[in-house]
PDB file of C-alpha atoms in Angstrom:
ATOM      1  CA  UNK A 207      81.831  56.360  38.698  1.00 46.00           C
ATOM      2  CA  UNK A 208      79.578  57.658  35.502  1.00 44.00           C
ATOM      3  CA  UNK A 209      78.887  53.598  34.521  1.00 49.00           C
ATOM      4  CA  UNK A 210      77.942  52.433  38.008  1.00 48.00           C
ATOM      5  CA  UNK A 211      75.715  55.347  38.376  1.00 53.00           C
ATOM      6  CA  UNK A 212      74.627  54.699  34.758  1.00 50.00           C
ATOM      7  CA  UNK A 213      74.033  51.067  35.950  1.00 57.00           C
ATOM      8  CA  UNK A 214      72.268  51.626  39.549  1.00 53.00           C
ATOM      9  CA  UNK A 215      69.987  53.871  37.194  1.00 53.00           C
ATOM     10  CA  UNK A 216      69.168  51.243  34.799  1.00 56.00           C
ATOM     11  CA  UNK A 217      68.461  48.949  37.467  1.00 55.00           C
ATOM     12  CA  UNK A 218      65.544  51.407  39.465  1.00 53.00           C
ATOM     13  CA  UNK A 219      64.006  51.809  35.861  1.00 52.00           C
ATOM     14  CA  UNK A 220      63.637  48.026  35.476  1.00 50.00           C
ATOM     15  CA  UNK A 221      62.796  47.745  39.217  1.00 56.00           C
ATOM     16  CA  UNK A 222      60.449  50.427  38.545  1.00 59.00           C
ATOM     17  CA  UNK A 223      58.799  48.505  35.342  1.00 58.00           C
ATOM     18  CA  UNK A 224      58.168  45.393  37.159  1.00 52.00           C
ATOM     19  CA  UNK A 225      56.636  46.810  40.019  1.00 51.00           C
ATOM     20  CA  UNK A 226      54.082  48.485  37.539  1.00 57.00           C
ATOM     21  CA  UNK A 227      53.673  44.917  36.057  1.00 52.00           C
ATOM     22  CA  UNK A 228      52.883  43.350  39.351  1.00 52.00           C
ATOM     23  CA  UNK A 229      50.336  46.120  39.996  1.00 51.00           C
ATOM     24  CA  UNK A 230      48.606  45.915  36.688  1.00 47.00           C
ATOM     25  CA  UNK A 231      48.222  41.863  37.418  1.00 51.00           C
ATOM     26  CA  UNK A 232      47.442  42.774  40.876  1.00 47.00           C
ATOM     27  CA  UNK A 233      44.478  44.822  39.760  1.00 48.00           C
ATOM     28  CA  UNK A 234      43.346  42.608  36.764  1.00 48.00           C
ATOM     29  CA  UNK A 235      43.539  39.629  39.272  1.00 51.00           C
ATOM     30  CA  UNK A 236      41.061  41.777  41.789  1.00 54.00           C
ATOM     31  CA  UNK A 237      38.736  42.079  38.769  1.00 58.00           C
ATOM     32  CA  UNK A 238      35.687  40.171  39.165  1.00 67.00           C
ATOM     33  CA  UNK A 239      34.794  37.604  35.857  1.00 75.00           C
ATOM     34  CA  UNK A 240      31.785  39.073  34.061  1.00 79.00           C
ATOM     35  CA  UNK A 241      29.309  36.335  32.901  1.00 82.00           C
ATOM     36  CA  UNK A 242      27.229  36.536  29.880  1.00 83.00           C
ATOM     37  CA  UNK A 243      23.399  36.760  31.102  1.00 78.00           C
ATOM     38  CA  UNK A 244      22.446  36.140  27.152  1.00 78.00           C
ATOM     39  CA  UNK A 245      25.193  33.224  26.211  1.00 84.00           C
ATOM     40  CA  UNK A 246      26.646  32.136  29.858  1.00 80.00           C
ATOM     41  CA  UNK A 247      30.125  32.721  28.515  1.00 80.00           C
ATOM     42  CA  UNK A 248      32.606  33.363  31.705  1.00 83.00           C
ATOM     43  CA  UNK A 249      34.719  35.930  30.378  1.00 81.00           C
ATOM     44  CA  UNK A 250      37.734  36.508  33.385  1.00 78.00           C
ATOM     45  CA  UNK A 251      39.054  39.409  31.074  1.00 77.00           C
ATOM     46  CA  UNK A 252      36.435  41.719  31.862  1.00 76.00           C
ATOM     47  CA  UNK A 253      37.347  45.670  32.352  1.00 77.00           C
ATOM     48  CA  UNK A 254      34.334  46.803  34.058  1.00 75.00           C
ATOM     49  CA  UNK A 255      33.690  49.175  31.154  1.00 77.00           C
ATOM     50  CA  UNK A 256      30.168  50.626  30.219  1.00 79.00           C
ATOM     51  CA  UNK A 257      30.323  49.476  26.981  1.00 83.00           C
ATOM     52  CA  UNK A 258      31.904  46.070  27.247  1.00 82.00           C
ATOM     53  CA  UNK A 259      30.927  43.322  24.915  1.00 84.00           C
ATOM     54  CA  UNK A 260      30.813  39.818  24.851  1.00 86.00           C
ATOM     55  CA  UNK A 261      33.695  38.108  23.360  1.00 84.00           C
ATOM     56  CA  UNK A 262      30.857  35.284  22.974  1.00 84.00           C
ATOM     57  CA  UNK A 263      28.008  36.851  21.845  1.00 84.00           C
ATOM     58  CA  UNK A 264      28.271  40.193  21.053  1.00 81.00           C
ATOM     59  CA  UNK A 265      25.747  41.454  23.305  1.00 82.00           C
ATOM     60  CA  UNK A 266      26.835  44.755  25.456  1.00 85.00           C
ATOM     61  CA  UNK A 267      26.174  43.368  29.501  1.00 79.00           C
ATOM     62  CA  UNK A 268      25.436  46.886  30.693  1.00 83.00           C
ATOM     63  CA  UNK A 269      21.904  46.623  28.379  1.00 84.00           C
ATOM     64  CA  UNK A 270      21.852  43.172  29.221  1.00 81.00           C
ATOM     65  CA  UNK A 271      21.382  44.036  32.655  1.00 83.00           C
ATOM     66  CA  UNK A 272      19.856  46.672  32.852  1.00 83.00           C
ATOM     67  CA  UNK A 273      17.148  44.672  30.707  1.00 81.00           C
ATOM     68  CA  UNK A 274      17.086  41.770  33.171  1.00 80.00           C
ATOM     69  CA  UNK A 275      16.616  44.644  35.896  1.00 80.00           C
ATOM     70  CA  UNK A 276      13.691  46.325  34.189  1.00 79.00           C
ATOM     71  CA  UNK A 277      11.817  42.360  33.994  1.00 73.00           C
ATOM     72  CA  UNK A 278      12.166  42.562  30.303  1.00 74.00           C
ATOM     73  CA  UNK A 279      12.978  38.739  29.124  1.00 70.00           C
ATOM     74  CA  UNK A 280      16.601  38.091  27.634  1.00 68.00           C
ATOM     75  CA  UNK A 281      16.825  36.100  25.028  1.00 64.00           C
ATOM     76  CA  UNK A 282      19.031  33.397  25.255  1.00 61.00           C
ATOM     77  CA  UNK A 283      21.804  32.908  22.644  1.00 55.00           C
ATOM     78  CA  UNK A 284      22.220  29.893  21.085  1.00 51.00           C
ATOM     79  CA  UNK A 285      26.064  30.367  21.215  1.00 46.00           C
ATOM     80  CA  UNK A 286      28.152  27.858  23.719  1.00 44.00           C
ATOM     81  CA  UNK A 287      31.097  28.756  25.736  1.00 43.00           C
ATOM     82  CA  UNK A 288      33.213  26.378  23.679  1.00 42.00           C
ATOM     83  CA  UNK A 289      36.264  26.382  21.107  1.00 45.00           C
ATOM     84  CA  UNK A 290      33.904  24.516  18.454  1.00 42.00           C
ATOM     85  CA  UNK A 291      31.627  26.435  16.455  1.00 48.00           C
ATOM     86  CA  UNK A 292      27.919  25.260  16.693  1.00 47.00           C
ATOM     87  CA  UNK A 293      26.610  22.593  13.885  1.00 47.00           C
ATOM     88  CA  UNK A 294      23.639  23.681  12.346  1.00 50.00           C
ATOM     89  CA  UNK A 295      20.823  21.597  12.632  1.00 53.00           C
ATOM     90  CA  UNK A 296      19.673  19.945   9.374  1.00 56.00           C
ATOM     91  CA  UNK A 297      16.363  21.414   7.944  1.00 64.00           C
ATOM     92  CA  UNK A 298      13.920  18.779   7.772  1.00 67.00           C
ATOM     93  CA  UNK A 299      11.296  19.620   5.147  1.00 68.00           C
ATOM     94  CA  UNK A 300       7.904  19.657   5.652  1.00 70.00           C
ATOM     95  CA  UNK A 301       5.424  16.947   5.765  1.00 71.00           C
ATOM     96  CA  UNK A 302       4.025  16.649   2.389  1.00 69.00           C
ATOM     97  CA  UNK A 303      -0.004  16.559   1.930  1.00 66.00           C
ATOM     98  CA  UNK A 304      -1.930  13.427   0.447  1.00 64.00           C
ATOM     99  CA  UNK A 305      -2.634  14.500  -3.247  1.00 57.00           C
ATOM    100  CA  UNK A 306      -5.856  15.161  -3.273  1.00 61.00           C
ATOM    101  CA  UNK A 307      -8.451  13.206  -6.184  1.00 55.00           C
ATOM    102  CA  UNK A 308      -7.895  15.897  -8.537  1.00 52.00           C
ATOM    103  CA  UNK A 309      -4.567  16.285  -8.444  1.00 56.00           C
ATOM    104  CA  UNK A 310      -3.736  12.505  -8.272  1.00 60.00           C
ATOM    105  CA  UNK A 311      -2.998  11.559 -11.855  1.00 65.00           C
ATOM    106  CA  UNK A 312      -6.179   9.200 -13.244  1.00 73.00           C
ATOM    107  CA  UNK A 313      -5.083   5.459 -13.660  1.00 70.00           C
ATOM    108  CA  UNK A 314      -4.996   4.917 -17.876  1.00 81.00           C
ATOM    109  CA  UNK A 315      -5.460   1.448 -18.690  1.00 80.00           C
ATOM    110  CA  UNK A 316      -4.866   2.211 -22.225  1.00 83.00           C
ATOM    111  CA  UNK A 317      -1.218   2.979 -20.970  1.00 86.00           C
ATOM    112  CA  UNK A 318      -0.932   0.620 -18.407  1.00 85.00           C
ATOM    113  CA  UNK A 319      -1.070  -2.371 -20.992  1.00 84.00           C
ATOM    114  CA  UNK A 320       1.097  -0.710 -22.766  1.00 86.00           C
ATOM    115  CA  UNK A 321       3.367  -0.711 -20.630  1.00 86.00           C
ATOM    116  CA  UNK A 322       2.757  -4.048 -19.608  1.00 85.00           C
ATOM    117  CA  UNK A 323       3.284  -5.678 -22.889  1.00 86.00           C
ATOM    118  CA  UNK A 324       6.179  -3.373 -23.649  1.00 87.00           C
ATOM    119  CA  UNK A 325       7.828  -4.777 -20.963  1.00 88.00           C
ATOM    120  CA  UNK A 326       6.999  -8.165 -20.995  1.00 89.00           C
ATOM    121  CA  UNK A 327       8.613 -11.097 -19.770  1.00 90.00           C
ATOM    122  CA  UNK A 328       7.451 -13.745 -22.608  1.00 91.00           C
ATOM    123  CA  UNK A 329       8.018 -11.746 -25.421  1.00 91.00           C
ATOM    124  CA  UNK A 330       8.832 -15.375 -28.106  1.00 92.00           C
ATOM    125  CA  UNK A 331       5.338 -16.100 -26.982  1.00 92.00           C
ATOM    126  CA  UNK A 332       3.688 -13.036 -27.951  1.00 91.00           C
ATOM    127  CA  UNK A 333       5.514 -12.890 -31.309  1.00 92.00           C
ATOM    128  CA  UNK A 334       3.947 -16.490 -32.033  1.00 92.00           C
ATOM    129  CA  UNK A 335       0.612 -15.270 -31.231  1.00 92.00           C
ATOM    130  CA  UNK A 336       0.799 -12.268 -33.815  1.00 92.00           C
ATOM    131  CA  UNK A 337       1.627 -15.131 -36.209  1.00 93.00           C
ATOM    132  CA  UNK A 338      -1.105 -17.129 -35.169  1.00 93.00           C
ATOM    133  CA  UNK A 339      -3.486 -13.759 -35.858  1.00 93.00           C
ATOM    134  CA  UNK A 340      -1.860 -13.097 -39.215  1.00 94.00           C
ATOM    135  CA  UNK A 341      -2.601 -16.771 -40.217  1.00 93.00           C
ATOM    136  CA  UNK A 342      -6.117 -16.823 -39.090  1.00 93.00           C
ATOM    137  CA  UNK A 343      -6.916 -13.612 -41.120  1.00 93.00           C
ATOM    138  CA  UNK A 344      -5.868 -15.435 -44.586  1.00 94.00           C
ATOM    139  CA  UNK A 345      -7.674 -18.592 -43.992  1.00 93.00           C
ATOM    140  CA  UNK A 346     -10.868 -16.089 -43.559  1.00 92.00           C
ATOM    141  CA  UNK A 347      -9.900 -14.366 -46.589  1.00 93.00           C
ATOM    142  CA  UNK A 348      -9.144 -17.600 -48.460  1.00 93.00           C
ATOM    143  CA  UNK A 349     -12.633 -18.634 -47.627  1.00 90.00           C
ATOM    144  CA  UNK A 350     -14.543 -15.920 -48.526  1.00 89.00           C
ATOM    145  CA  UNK A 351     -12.370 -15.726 -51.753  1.00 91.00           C
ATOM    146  CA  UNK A 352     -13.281 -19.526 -52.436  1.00 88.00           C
ATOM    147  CA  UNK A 353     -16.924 -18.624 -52.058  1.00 85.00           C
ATOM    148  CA  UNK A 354     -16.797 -16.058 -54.853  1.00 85.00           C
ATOM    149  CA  UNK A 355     -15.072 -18.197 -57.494  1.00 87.00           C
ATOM    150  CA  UNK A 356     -17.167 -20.865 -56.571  1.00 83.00           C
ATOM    151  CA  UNK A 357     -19.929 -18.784 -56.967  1.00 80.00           C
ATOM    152  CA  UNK A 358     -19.689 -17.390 -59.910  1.00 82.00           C
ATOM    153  CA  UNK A 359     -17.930 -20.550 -61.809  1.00 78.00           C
ATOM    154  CA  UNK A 360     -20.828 -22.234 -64.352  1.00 65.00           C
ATOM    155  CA  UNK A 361     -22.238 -24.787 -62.335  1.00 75.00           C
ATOM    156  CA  UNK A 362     -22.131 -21.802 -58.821  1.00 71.00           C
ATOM    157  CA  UNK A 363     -25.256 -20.127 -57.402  1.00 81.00           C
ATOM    158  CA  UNK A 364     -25.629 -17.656 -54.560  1.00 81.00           C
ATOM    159  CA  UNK A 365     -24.946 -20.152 -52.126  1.00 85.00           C
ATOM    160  CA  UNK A 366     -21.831 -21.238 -52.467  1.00 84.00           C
ATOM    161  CA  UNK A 367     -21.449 -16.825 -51.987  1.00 84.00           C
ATOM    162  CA  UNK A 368     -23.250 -16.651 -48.776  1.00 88.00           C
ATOM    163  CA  UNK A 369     -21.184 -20.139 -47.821  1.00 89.00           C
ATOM    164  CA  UNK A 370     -17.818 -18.831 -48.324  1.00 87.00           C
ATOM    165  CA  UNK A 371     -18.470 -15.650 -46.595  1.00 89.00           C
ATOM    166  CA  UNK A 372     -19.864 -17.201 -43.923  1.00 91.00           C
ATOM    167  CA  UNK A 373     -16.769 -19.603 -43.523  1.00 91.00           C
ATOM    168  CA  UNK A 374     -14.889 -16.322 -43.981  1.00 91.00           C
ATOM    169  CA  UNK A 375     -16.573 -14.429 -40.974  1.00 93.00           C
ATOM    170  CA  UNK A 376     -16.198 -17.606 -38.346  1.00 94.00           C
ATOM    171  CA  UNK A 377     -12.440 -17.959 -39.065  1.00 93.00           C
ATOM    172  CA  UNK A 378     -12.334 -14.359 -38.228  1.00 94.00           C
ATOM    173  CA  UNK A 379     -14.762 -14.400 -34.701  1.00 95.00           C
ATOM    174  CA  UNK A 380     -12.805 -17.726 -34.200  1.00 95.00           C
ATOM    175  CA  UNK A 381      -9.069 -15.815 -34.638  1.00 95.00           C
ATOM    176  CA  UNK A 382     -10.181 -13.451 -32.731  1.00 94.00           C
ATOM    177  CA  UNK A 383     -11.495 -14.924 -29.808  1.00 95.00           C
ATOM    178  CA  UNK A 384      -8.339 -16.931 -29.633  1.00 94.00           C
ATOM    179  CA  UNK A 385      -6.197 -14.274 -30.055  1.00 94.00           C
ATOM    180  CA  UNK A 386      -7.948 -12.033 -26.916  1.00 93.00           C
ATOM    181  CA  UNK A 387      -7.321 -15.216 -25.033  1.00 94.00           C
ATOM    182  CA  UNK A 388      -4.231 -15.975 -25.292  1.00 94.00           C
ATOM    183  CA  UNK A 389      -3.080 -12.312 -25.253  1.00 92.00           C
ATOM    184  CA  UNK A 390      -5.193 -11.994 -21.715  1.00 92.00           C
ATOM    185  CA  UNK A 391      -3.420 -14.898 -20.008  1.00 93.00           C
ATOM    186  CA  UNK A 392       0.340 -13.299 -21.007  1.00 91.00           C
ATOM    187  CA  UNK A 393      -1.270  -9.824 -19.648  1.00 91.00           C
ATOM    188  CA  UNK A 394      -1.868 -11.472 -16.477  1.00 92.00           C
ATOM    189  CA  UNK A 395       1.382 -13.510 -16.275  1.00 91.00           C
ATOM    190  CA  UNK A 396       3.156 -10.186 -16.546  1.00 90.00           C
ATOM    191  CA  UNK A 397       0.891  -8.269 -14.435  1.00 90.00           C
ATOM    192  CA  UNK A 398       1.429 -10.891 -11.848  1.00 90.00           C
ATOM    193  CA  UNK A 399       4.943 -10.365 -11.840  1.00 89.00           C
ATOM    194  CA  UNK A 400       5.025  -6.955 -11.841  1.00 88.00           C
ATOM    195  CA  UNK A 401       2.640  -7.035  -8.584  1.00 88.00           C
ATOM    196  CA  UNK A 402       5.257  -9.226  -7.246  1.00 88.00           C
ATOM    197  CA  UNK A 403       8.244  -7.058  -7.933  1.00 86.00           C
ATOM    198  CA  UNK A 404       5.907  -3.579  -6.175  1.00 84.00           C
ATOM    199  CA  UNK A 405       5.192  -5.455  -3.054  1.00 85.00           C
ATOM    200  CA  UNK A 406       8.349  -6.567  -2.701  1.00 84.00           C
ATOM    201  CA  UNK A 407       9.799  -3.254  -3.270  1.00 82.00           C
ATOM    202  CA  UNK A 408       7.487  -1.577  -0.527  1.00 79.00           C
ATOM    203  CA  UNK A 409       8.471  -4.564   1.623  1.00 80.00           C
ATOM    204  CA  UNK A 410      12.036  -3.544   1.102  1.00 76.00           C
ATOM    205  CA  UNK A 411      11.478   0.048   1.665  1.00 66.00           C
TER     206      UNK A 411
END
């Protein structure tokens, strides 16, 4: 008798349990789903309590709307009802100004042909024309040194001087010139390249 009694009593306590289950579900079920008025996020699980919160958001929807009621504006939230957090946008820098004149840094040509003939693309060429300017300098100097043992030998005046260093200073105009020229038309050989290689680089770009 005690163990059936024991078990009918076990039975109306579980009977008991579930019927405050179904209620519970009953009631949660009856509650309406409280949406977001900041994010939009549909939360079903809402309590109806003062200070509820958005699972979303954050934001309390008791302020929420009593600020939409007063006409004050609600800021939208940038959050989405979704199981991804939101990527954040990539900052694009801002546009940078034209350098103005003085800040722009002034165009050398001192270092620009420097750079040029550092860099150049005939550099067996240039070496022979440093030979050709080392040669040209002796025969000057051999010719005004033949004027001044010529001129001072027995039979020499002062014109065999003034002969010799005059033979002297045209080998030295006429190295010269030659050397400018030739050294001009490898300048623009590699400055025409190097044009070339910029435009075609921009091109590219």
């Amino acid at each position: 008798m005690r163990s059936k009694t024991g078990t009918a009593a076990r039975r109306g306590h579980v009977s008991n349990l579930f019927l405050q289950c179904q209620n519970v579900n009953r009631r949660e079920s009856d509650m309406p789903a409280e949406t977001c008025l900041k994010c939009g996020h549909v939360n079903p699980h809402a309590t109806g309590s003062e200070t509820e919160a958005c699972p979303q958001c954050g934001a309390i929807y008791s302020r929420v709307k009593a600020a939409a009621a007063a006409g004050k504006p609600v800021r939208p939230s940038r959050a989405v009802d979704s199981g991804f957090k939101e990527a954040a946008e990539p900052s694009v820098p801002p546009p940078r100004k034209p350098a103005t004149r003085a800040e722009r840094r002034p165009f050398s040509k001192a270092r620009y042909v420097e750079s040029l003939r550092g860099e150049t693309n005939y550099p067996a060429f240039r070496t022979v024309v440093r030979f050709g300017l080392f040669f040209g300098y002796l025969l000057a100097v051999c010719a005004l040194i033949g004027g001044a043992i010529s001129a001072f030998k027995t039979e020499g005046t002062f014109w065999h001087l003034l002969m010799g260093a005059g033979a002297g200073a045209f080998l030295y105009l006429l190295t010269r010139i030659w050397f400018e020229l030739t050294v001009m038309i490898v300048d623009i050989a590699d400055a025409s390249v190097r044009a070339a290689e910029n435009s075609e680089s921009k091109s590219a770009s």
